[in-house]
Coordinates of C-alpha atoms and ligand atoms in Angstrom, one line a residue:
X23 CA 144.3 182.0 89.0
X24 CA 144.7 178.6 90.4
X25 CA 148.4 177.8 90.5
X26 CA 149.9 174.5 91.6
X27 CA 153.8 174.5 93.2
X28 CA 156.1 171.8 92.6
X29 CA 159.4 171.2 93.6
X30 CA 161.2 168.6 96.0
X31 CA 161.1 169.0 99.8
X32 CA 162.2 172.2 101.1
X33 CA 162.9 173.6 97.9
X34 CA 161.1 176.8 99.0
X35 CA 157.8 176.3 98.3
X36 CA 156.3 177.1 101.0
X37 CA 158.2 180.7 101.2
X38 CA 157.1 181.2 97.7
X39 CA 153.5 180.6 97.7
X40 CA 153.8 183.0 100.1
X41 CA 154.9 185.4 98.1
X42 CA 152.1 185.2 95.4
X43 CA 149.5 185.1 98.0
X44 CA 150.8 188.0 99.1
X45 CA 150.8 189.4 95.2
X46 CA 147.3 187.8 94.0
X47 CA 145.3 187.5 97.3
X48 CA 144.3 184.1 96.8
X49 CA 145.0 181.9 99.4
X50 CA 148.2 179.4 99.7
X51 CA 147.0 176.0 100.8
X52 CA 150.0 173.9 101.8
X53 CA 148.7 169.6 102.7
X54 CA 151.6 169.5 105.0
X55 CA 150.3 172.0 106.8
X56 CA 147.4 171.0 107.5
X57 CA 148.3 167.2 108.1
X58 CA 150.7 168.7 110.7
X59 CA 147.7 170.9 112.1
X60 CA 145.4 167.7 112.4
X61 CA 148.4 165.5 114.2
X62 CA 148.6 168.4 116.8
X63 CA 144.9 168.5 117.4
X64 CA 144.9 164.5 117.7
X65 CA 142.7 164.2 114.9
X66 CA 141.4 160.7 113.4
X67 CA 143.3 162.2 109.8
X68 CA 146.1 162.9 111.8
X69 CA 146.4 159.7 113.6
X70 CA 145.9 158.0 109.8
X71 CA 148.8 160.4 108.3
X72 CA 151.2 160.6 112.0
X73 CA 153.4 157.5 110.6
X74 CA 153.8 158.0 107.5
X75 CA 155.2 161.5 107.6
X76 CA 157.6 160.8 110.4
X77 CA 159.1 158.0 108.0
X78 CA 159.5 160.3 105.3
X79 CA 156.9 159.1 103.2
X80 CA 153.8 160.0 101.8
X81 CA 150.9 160.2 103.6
X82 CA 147.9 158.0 101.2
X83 CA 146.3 159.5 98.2
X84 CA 142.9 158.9 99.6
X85 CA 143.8 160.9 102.7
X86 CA 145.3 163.8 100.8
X87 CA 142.9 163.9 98.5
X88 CA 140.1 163.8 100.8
X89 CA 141.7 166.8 102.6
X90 CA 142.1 168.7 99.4
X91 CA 138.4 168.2 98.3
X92 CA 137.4 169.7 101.7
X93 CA 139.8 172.7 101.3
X94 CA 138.9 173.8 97.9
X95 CA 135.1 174.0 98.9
X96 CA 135.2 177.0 100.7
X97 CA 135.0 180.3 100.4
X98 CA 138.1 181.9 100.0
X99 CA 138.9 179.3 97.2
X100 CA 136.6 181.3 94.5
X101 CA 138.7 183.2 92.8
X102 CA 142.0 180.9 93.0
X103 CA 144.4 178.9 95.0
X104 CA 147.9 178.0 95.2
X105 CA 148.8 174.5 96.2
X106 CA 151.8 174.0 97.8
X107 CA 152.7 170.2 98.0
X108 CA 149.5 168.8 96.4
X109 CA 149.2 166.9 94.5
X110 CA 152.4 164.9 94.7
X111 CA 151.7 161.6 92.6
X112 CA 149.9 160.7 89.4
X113 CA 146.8 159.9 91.0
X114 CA 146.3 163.0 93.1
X115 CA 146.9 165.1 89.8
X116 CA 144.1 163.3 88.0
X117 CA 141.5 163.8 91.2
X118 CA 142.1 167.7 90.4
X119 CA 140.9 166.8 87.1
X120 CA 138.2 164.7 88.2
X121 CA 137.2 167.2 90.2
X122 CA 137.1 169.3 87.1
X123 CA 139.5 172.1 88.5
X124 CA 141.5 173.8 85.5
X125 CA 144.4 174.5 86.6
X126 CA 146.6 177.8 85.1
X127 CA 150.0 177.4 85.7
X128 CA 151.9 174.9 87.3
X129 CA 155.4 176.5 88.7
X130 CA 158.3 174.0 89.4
X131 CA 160.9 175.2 91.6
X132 CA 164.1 173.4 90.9
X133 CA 166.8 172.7 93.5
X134 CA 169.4 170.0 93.1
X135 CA 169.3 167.0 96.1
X136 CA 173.1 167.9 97.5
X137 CA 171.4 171.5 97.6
X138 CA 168.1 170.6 99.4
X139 CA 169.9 168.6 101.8
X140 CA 171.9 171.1 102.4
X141 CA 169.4 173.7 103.0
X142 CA 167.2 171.5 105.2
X143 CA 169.7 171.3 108.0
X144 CA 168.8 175.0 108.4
X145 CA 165.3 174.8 108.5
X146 CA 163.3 176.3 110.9
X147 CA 159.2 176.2 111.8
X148 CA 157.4 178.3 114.3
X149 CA 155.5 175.6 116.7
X150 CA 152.3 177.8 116.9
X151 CA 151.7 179.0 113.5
X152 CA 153.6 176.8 111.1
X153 CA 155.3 179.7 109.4
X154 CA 158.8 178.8 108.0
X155 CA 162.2 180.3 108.1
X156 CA 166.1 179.3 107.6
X157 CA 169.5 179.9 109.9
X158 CA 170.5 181.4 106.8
X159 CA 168.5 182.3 103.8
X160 CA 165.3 183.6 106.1
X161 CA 165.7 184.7 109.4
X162 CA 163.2 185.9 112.1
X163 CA 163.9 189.2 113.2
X164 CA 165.0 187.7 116.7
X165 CA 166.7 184.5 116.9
X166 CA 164.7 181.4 117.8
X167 CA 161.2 183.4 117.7
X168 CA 158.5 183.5 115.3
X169 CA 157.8 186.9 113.8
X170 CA 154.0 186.3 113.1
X171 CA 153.1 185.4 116.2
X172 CA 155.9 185.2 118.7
X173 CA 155.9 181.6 118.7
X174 CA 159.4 179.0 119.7
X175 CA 160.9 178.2 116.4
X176 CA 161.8 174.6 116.2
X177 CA 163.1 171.7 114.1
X178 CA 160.8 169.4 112.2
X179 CA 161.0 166.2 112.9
X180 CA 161.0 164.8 109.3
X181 CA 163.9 167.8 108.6
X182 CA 166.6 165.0 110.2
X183 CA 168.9 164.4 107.9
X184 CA 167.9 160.5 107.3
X185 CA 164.3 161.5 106.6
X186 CA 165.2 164.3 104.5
X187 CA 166.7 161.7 102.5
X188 CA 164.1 159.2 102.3
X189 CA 161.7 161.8 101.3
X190 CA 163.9 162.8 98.3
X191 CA 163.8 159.2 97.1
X192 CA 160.0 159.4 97.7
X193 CA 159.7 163.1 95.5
X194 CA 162.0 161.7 92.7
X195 CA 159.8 158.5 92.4
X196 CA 156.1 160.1 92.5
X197 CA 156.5 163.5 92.5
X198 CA 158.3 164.1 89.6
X199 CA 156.8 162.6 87.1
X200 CA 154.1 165.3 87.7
X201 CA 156.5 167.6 85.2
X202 CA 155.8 165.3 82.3
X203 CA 152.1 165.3 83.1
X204 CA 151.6 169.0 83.0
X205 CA 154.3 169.9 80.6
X206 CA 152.3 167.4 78.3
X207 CA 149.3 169.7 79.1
X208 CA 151.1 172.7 78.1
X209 CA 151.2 174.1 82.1
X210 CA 154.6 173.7 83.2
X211 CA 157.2 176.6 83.5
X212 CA 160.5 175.3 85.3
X213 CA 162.2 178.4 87.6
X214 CA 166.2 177.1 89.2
X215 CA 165.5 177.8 92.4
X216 CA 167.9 180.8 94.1
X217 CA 170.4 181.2 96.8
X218 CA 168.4 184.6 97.6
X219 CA 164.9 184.0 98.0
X220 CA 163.6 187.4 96.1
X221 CA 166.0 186.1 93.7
X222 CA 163.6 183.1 93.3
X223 CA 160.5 185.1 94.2
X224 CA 161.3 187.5 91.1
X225 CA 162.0 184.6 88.8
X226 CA 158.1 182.9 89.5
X227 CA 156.6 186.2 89.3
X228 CA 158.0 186.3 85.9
X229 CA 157.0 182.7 85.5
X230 CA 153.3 183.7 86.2
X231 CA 153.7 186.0 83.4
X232 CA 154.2 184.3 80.5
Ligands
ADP21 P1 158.0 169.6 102.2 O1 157.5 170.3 101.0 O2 159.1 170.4 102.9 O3 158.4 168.2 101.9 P2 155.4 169.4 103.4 O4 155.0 170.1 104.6 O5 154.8 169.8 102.1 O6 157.0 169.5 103.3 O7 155.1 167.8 103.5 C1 155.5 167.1 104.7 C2 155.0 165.7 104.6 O8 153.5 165.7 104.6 C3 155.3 164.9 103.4 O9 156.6 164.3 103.6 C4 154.2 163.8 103.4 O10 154.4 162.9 104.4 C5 153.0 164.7 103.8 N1 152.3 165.2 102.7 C6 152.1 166.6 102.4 N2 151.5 166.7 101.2 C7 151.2 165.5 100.7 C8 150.6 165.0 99.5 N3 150.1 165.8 98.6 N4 150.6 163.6 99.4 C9 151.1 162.8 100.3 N5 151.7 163.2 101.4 C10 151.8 164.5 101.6
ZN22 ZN1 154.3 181.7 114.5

């Protein structure tokens, strides 16, 4: 199944690609995770991509999709994916198609801005491994700690507040005219994202049904 997650910055995307991973055994492939991976190795990508996240804003569809080409060549991507944060503009959308990837199912997780803002506040990523959790909604099992692989837990830079907001504007804008495009197409199944993540979880599994 190749499955694409929408939804507007930190509504719980990542957790719930997770989740189907978990579920489907094909891989969760999240761009901001692997931009953030590059700017921590130094990387020329990263260098290209370092200013625009910190603002808030999108990092160029020629980078992104560059990355995502790469990604989708190897091995693991066979039998499916599941893109979390990709693509997140018009143009991105139609290099999947030029690429002549069909996608399934594409799985919007809605979460009003006052919400997301919110939420983000309580965010949480391990430094080594880039897993996620919240203060609230997804705790380690110890405080501060990752529970993967032990790791410090910290904030994201582009979680403060003034960023979160500037990256709202920037997912209203390009990101979400993406629902028109694949509800056009027949692909789109909207799920109102939970306070409870299982609560969400059981509402995409049930979204990957029908
Ligand atoms: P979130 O879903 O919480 O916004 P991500 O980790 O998916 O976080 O993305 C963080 C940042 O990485 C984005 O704000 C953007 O700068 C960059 N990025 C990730 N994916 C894309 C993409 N498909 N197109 C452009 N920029 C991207
Ligand atoms: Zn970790």
């Amino acid at each position: 199944m190749k499955l694409i997650l929408l939804g507007a910055p930190g509504a719980g995307k990542g957790t719930q690609a997770e989740k189907i991973c978990d579920k489907l055994g094909i891989p969760a492939i999240s761009t901001g995770n692997i931009i953030r991976a590059a700017l921590k190795n130094g990387t020329e990508m990263g260098l290209k991509a370092k200013s625009y996240m910190e603002a808030g804003q999108l990092v160029p569809d020629e980078v992104v999709i560059g990355i995502i080409q790469e990604r989708l060549k190897e091995d693991d991507c066979k039998d499916g994916f599941i893109l979390d944060g990709f693509p997140r503009t018009i143009p991105q959308a139609q290099a999947l198609e030029d690429m002549g990837i069909i996608i399934d199912k594409v799985i919007d997780i809605e979460v009003p801005d006052e919400k997301i803002t919110a939420r983000m506040s309580g965010r949480r990523v391990c430094s080594k491994c880039a897993n996620s959790y919240h203060l609230i909604y997804k705790q380690p099992k110890v405080a501060g700690v990752c529970d993967a692989c032990g790791g410090e837990l910290i904030q994201r830079r582009d979680d403060a507040p003034e960023t979160v907001q500037a990256r709202l504007v920037e997912y209203h804008e390009m990101t979400e005219p993406l629902k028109d495009f694949y509800s056009k197409l027949g692909k789109l199944r909207i799920v109102e994202g939970q306070e409870e993540v299982k609560d969400t979880t059981r509402l995409v599994f049930a979204a990957l049904e029908d």
